[in-house]
CSV table of C-alpha atoms and ligand atoms in Angstrom, one decimal:
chain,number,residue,atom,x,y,z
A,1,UNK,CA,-20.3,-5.8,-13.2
A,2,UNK,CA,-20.0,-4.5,-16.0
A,3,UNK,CA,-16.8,-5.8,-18.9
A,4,UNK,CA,-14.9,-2.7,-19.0
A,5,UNK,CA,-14.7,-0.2,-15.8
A,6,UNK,CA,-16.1,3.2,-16.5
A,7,UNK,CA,-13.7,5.5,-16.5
A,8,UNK,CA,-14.5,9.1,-14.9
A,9,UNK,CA,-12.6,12.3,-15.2
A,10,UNK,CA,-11.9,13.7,-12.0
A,11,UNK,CA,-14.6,16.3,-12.1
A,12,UNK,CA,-17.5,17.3,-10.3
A,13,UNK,CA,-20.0,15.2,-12.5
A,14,UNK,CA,-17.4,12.5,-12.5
A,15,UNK,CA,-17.2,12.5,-8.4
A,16,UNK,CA,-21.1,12.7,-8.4
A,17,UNK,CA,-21.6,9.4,-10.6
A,18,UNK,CA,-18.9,7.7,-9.1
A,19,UNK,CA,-21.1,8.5,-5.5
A,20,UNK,CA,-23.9,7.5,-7.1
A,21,UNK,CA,-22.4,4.1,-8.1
A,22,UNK,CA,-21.1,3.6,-4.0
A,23,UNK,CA,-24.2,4.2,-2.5
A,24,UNK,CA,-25.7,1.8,-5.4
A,25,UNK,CA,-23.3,-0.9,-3.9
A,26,UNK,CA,-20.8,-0.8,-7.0
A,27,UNK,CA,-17.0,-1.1,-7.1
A,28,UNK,CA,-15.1,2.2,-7.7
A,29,UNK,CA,-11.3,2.7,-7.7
A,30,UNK,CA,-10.3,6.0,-6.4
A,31,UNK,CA,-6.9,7.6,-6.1
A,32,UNK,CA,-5.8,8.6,-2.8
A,33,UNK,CA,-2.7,10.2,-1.3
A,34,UNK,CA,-1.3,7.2,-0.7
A,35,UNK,CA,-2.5,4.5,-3.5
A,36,UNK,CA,-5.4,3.7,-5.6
A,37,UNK,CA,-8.5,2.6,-3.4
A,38,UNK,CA,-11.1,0.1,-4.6
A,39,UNK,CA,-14.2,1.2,-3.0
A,40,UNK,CA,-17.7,0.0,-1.4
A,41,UNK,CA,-20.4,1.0,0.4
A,42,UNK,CA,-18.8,0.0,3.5
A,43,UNK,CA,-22.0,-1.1,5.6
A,44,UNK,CA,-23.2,-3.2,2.6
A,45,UNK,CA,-22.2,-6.6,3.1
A,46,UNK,CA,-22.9,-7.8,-0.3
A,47,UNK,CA,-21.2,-4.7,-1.9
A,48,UNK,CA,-18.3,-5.4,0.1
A,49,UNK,CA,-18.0,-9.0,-0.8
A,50,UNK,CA,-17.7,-7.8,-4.5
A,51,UNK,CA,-14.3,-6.1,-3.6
A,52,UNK,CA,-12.9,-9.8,-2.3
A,53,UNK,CA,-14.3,-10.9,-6.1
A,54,UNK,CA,-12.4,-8.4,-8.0
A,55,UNK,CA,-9.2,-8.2,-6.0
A,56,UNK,CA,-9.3,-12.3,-5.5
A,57,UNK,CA,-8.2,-11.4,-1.9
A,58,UNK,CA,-8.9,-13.8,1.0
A,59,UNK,CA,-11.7,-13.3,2.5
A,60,UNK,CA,-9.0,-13.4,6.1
A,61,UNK,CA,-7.8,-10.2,4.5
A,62,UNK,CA,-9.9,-7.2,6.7
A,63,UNK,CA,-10.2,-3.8,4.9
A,64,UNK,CA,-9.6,-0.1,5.6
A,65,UNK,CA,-12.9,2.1,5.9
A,66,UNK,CA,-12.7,5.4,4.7
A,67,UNK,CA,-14.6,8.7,6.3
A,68,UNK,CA,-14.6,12.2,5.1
A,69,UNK,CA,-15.5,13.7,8.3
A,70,UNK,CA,-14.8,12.4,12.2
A,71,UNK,CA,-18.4,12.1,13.0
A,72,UNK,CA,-18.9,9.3,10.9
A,73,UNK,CA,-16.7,7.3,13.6
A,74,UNK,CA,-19.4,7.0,16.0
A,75,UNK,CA,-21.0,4.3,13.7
A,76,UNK,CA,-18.5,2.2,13.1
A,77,UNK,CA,-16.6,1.9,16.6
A,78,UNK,CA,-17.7,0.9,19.7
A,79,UNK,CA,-16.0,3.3,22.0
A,80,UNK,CA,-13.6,5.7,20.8
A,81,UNK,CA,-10.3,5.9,22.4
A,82,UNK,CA,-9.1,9.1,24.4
A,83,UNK,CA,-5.9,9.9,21.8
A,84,UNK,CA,-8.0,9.1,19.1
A,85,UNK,CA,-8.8,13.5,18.6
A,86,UNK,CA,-5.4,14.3,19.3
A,87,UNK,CA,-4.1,11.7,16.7
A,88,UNK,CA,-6.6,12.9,14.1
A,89,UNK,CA,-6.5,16.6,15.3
A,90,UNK,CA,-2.7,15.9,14.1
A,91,UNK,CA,-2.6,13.2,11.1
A,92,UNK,CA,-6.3,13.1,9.4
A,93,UNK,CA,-7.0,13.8,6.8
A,94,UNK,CA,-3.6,11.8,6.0
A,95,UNK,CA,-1.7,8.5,5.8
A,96,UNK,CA,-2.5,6.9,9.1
A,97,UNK,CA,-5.4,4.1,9.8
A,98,UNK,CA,-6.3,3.4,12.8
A,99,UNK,CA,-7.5,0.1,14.2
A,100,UNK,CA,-10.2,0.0,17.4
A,101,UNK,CA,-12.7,-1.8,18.6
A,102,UNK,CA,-15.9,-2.1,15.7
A,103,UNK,CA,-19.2,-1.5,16.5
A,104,UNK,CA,-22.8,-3.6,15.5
A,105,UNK,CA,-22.5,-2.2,12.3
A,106,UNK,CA,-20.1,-2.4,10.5
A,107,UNK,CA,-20.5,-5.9,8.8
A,108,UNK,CA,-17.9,-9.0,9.5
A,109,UNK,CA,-16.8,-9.1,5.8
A,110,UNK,CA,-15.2,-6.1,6.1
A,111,UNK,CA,-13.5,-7.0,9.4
A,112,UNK,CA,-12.5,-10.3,8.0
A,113,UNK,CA,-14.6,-11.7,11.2
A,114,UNK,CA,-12.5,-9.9,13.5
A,115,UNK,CA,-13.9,-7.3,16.3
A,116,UNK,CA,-12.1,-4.9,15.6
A,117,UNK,CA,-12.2,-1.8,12.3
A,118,UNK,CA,-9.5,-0.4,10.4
A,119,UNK,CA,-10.4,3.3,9.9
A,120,UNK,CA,-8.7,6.3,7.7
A,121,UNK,CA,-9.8,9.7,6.4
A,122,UNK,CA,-7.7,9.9,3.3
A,123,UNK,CA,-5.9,13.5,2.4
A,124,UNK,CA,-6.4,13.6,-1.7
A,125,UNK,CA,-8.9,16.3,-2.8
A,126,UNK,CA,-10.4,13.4,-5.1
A,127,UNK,CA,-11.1,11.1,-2.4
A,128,UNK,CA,-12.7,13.4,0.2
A,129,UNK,CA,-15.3,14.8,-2.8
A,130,UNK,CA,-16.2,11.4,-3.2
A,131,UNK,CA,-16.4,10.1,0.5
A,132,UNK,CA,-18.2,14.0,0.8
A,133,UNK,CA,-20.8,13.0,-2.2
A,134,UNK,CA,-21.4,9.4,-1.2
A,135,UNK,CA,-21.6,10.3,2.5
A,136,UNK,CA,-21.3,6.3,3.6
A,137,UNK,CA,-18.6,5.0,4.8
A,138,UNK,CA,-16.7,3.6,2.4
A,139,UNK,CA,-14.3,0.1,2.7
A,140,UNK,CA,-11.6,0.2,0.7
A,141,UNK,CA,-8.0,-1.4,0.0
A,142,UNK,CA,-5.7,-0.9,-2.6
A,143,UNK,CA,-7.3,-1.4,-6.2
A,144,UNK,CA,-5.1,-4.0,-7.0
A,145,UNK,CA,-5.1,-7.7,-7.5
A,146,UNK,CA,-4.0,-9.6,-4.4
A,147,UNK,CA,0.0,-9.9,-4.1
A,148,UNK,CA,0.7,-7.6,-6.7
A,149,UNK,CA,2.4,-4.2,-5.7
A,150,UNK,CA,-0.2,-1.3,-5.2
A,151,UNK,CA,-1.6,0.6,-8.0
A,152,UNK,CA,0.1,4.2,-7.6
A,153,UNK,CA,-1.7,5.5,-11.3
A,154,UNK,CA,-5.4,4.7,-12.9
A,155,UNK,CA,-3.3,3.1,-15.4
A,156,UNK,CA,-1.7,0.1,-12.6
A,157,UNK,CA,-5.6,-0.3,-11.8
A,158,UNK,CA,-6.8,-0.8,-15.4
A,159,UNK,CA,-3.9,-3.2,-15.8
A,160,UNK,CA,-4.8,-5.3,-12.5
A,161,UNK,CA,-8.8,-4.9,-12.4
A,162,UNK,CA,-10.3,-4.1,-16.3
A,163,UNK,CA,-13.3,-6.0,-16.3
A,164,UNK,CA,-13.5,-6.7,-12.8
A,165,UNK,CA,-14.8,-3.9,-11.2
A,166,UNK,CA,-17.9,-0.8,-12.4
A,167,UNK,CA,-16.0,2.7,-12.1
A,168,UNK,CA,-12.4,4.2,-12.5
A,169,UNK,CA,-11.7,7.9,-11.1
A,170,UNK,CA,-8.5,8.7,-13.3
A,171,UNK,CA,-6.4,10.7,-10.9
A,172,UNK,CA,-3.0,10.7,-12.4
A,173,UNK,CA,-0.5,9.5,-9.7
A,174,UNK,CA,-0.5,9.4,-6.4
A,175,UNK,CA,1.5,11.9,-4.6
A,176,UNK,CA,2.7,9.0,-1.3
A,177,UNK,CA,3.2,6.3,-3.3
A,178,UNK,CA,3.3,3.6,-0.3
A,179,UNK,CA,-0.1,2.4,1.6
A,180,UNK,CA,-0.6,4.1,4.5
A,181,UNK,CA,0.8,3.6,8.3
A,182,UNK,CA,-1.6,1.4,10.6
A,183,UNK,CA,-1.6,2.1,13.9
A,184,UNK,CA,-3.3,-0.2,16.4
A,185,UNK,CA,-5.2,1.6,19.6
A,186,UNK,CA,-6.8,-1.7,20.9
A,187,UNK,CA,-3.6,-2.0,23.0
A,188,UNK,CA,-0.4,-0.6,23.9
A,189,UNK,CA,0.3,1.4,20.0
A,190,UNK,CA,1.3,-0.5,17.8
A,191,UNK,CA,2.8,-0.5,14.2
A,192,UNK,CA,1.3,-3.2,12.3
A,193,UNK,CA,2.4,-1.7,8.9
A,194,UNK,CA,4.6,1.6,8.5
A,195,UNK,CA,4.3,4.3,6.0
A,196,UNK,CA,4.2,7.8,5.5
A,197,UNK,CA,3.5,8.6,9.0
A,198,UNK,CA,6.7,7.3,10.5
A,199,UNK,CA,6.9,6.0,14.3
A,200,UNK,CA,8.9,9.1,15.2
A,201,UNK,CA,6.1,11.5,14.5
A,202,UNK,CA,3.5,9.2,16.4
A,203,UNK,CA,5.5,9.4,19.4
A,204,UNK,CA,5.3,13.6,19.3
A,205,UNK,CA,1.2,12.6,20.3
A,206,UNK,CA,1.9,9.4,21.9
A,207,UNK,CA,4.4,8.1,25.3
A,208,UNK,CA,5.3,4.8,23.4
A,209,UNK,CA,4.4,3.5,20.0
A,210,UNK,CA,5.7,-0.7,19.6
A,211,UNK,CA,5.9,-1.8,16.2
A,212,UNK,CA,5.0,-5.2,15.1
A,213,UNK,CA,7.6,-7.6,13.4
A,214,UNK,CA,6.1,-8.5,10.0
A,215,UNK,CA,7.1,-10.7,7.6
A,216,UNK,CA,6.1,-14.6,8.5
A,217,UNK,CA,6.6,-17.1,5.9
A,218,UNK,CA,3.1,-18.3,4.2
A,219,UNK,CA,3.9,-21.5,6.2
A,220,UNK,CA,3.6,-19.8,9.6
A,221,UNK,CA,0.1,-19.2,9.3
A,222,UNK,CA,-0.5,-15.5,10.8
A,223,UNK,CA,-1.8,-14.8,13.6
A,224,UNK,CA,-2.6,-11.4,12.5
A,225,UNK,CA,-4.0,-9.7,8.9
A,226,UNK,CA,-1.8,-8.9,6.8
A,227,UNK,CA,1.5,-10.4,8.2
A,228,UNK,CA,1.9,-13.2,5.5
A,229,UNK,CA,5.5,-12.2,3.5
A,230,UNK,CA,4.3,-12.7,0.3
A,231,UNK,CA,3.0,-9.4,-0.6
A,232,UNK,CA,3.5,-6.7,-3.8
A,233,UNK,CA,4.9,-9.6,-5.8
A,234,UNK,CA,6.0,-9.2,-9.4
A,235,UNK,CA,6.4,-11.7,-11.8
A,236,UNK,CA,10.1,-11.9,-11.7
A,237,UNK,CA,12.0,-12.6,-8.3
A,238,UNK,CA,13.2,-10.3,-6.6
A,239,UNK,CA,16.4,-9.9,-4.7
A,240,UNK,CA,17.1,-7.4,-2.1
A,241,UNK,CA,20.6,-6.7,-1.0
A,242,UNK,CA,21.2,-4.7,2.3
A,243,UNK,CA,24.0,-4.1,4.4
A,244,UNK,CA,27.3,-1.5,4.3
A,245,UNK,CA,28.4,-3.3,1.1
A,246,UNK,CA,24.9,-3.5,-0.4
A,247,UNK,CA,25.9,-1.3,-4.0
A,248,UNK,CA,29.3,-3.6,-4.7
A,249,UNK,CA,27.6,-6.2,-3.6
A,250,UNK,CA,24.4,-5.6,-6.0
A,251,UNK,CA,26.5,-5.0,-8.6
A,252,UNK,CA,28.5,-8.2,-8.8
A,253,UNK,CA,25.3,-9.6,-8.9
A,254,UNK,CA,23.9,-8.2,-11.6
A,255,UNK,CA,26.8,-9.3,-13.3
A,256,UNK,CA,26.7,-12.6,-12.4
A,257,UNK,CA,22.9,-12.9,-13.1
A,258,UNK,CA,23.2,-10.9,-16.8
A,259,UNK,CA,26.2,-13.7,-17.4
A,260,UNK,CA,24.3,-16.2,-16.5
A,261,UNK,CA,22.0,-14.8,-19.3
A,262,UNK,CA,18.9,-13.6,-17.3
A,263,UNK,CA,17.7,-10.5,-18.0
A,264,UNK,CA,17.8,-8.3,-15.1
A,265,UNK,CA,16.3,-5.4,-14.0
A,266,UNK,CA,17.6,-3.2,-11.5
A,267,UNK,CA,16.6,-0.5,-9.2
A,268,UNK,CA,18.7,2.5,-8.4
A,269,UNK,CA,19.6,5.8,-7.0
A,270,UNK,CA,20.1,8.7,-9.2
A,271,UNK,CA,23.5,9.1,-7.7
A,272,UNK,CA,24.4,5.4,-8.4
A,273,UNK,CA,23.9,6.0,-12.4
A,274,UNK,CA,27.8,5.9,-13.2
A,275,UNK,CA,28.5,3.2,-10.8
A,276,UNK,CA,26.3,0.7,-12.9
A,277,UNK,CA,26.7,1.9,-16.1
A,278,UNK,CA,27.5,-0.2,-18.8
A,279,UNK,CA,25.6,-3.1,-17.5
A,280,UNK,CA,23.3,-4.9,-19.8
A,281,UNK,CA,20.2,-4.4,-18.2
A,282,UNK,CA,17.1,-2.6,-17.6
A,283,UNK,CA,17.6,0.4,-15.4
A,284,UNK,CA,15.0,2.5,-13.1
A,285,UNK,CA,16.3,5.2,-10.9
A,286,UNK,CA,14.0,5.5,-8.2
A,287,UNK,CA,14.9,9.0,-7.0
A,288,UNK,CA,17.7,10.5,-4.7
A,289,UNK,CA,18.9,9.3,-1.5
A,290,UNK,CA,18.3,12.3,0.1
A,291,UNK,CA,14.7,12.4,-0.9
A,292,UNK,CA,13.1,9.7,0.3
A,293,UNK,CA,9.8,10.6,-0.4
A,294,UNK,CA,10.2,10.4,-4.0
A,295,UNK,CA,12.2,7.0,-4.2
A,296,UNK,CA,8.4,5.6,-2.4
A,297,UNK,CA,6.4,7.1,-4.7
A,298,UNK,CA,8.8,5.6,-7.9
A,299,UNK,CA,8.7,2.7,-6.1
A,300,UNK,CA,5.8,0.4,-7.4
A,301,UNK,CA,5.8,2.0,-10.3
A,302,UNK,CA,9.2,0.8,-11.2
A,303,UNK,CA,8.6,-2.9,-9.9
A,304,UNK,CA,5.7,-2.7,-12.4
A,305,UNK,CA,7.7,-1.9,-15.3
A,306,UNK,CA,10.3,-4.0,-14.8
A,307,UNK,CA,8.0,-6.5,-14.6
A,308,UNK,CA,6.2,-5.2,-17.9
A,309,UNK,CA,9.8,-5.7,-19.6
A,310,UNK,CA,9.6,-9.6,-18.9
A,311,UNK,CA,13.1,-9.9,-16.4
A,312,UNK,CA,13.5,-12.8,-15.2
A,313,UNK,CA,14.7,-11.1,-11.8
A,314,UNK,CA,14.8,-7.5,-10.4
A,315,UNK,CA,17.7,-6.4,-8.0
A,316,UNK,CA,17.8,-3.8,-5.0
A,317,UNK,CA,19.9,-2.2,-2.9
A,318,UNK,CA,18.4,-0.9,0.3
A,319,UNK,CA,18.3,3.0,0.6
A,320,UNK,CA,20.1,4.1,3.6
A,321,UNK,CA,22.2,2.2,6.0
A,322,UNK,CA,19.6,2.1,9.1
A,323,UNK,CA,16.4,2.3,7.9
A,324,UNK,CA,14.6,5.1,9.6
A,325,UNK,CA,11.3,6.8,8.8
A,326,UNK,CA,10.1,7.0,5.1
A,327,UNK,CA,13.0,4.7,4.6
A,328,UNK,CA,11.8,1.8,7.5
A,329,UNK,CA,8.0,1.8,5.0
A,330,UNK,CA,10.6,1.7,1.7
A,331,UNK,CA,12.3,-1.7,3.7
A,332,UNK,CA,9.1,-3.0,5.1
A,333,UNK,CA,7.4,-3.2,1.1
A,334,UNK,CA,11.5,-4.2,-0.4
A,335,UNK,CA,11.2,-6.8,1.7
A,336,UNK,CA,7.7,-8.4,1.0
A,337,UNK,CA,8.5,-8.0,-2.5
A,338,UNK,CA,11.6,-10.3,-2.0
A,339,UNK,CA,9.1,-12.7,-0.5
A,340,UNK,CA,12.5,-13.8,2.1
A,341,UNK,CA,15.1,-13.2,-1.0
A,342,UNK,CA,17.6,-11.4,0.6
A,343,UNK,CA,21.6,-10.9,0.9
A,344,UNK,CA,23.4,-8.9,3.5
A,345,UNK,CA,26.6,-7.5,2.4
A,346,UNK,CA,28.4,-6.0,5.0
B,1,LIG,O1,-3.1,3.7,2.1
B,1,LIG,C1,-3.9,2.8,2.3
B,1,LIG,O2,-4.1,2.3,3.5
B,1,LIG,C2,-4.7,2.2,1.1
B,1,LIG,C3,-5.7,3.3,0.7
B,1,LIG,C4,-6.6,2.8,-0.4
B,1,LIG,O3,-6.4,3.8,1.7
B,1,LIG,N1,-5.4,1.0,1.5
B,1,LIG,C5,-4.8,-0.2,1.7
B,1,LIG,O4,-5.6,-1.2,2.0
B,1,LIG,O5,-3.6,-0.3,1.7
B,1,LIG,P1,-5.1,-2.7,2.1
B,1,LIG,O6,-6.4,-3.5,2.2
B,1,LIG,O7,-4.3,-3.0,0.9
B,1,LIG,O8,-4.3,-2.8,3.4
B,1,LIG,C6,-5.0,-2.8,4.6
B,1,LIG,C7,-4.1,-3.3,5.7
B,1,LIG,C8,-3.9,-4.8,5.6
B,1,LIG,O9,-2.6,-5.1,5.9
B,1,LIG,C9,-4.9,-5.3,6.6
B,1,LIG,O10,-4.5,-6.6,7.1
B,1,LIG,C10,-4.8,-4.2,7.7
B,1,LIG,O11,-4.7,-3.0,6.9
B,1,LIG,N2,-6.1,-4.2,8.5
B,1,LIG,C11,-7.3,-3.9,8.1
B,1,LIG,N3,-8.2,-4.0,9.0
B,1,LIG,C12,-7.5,-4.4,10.1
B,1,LIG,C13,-7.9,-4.8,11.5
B,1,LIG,N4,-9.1,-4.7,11.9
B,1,LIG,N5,-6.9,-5.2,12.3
B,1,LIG,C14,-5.6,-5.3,11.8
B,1,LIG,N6,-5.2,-5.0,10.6
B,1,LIG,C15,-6.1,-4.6,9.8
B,2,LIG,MG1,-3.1,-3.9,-0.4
C-alpha cells in the first residue's frame, strides 16, 4: 500500500495501469454510474481482504462483484436463474445488482461467508474499460470509509481513503449519485436496498417484486447484510422531518436549533429558497422537486459539505409526500443518515 493513492486520469493508459494494478491484487477506486467503487481482483481472497482494511468495514459486510460482460457469470454462480437474461437484457449495464446462489469460486470474504453473490455490470464508460482491461471479476463497494455517505466525486474518495488504498481513477462525478438497487433472485424478488432502478420498473420483467423493510437498530443484530440503520453518517446529527407539514415543520426547527445557538445546516429544494431565507444557517439546495434524479445525485455531496462546514446538526425535509421511485432510494439513504432521528409533521 502505498502513502498516497495514485491518481490516474481517466485515459486509456490510465484504465490500462489501473488493470494492471487489479489483476496485481491492488486497491483501485473507480467511478461508476452510481458511486465511486473500491476495487479487487474479485477471486483473490487476500486482495479482497485489503478492501475490509481500507474501508474498516466488517468483515459481515458482503460485497458487490463487478463484470463487464454476462459470460463472466458462469464463474461466479452456481446456477443461473431463468429471469436472470431478461433482467439484464433490460437493466445491465446499469444500476441493479443481483443476488443468487455463488459458486466454488468465488471466495467467502467476499460473500461475507454467506452462499450466496451480489453481482452488477456497472453502466459508466470508465468502469467497463477497466472491468474490459482487467478481465477478472472485480469486488467492489463504495470507496468510502464504513458509515460515511458514498463518495459521488474522486475528491469524496481522496477525503475518506488517502493513504489507504494504491490507485484513484479521477472521473469527475457520478451521474446517479445513490448506490445501486439490489434485487434478490434466491427467492420470491426481493428489494433489499432500492435505487435507481425503482420497484415499478422491475415489475415490467417480473409478476411480483417484495421489498425488504430495512432499517434495524444496531441493537437488533441483523439477520441480513446490510440492514443495520446506522449507515452514510456524517459527523453532525441529522434530523429528518416527513409528513404533510414537513417544510413548517423544518423550519421552526431550524429556528429553534439556530436559537439554541447550534449551527445548522439545512437541505432544501430550489423552490423552498424564499421560504427559508433569512435563516442563519448554511444552506444546500439539492435540486427541484420535480427532478428527482438530480436531488440523489446532490445528495451525498451536500451531507458532505455540511459536514465539512463543522454543524453541529443537518435538517431535512422529505421530498414528496408518498415516497415513490427515485424518491423511495432518496427516503431509504435520509433515513439511515438520521440513524432513527426522525419527526413526522403532519
Ligand atoms: O452502486 C453500487 O452498488 C456501488 C457501486 C460501487 O457498484 N456499490 C455499493 O457497494 O454500494 P456496497 O458494498 O457499499 O453495498 C453493497 C450492498 C450492501 O448493502 C451489502 O450488504 C449488499 O449489497 N450485499 C452484497 N452482497 C450481498 C449478498 N450476497 N446478499 C445480500 N446482500 C448483499
Ligand atoms: Mg457502501
Amino acid at each position: 500500500m502505498t502513502t498516497r493513492p495514485n491518481v490516474l486520469p481517466p485515459t486509456p493508459q490510465g484504465i490500462q495501469s489501473a488493470a494492471q494494478a487489479l489483476r496485481a491484487g491492488l486497491l483501485v477506486a473507480f467511478p461508476t454510474e452510481t458511486v465511486y467503487g473500491l476495487g479487487a481482483h474479485a477471486l483473490d481472497a487476500e486482495a479482497v481482504q485489503g478492501i475490509f482494511i481500507a474501508k474498516k468495514r466488517p468483515a459481515n459486510d458482503p460485497l458487490i462483484v463487478h463484470i463487464h460482460d454476462l459470460s463472466q457469470l458462469d464463474a461466479l454462480v452456481s446456477q443461473i436463474p431463468a429471469v436472470v437474461p431478461l433482467l439484464a437484457a433490460r437493466f445491465w449495464a446499469g444500476a441493479l445488482t443481483l443476488v443468487m446462489k455463488k459458486s466454488e469460486a468465488v471466495p467467502d470474504v467476499v460473500s461475507a461467508g454467506l452462499d450466496t453473490v451480489a453481482v452488477r455490470m456497472p453502466a459508466h464508460p470508465i468502469a467497463l474499460d477497466l472491468l474490459r482491461a482487467a478481465d477478472v471479476p472485480v469486488a467492489a463497494p463504495s470507496a468510502n470509509l464504513f458509515s460515511r455517505p458514498s463518495p459521488t466525486h474522486h475528491d469524496h474518495v481522496l477525503q475518506d481513503l488517502q493513504g489507504r488504498i494504491d490507485y484513484l481513477i479521477a472521473g469527475g462525478a457520478t451521474p446517479i449519485g445513490l448506490e445501486s438497487t439490489v434485487l434478490d433472485l434466491t427467492g420470491i424478488p426481493t428489494i433489499l436496498r432500492p435505487g435507481a432502478i425503482t420497484r415499478e420498473m422491475l415489475l415490467d420483467i417480473l409478476p411480483r417484486v417484495d421489498v425488504r423493510q430495512a432499517h434495524l437498530k444496531d441493537d437488533q443484530n441483523p439477520t441480513a447484510p446490510g440492514m443495520l440503520e446506522k449507515h452514510y453518517s456524517p459527523d453532525a446529527d441529522l434530523i429528518l422531518v416527513v409528513g404533510k407539514n414537513r417544510r413548517d415543520a423544518l423550519y421552526d426547527l431550524a429556528q429553534q436549533q439556530i436559537a439554541t445557538g447550534k449551527r445548522v445546516g439545512l437541505m432544501i429544494l430550489a423552490e423552498d429558497v424564499e421560504r427559508f431565507a433569512g435563516l442563519d444557517c448554511q444552506q444546500m439546495i439539492l435540486g427541484q422537486g420535480g427532478n428527482l434524479a438530480e436531488v440523489a445525485k446532490n445528495l451525498f455531496a451536500a451531507i458532505r459539505f455540511l459536514d465539512q462546514q463543522s454543524v453541529d446538526v443537518i435538517l431535512v425535509a422529505h421530498v414528496e409526500d408518498t415516497p415513490s421511485g427515485m424518491g423511495t432510494a432518496i427516503l431509504d439513504r435520509l433515513t439511515r443518515a438520521a440513524e432513527g432521528h426522525l419527526i413526522e409533521a403532519n
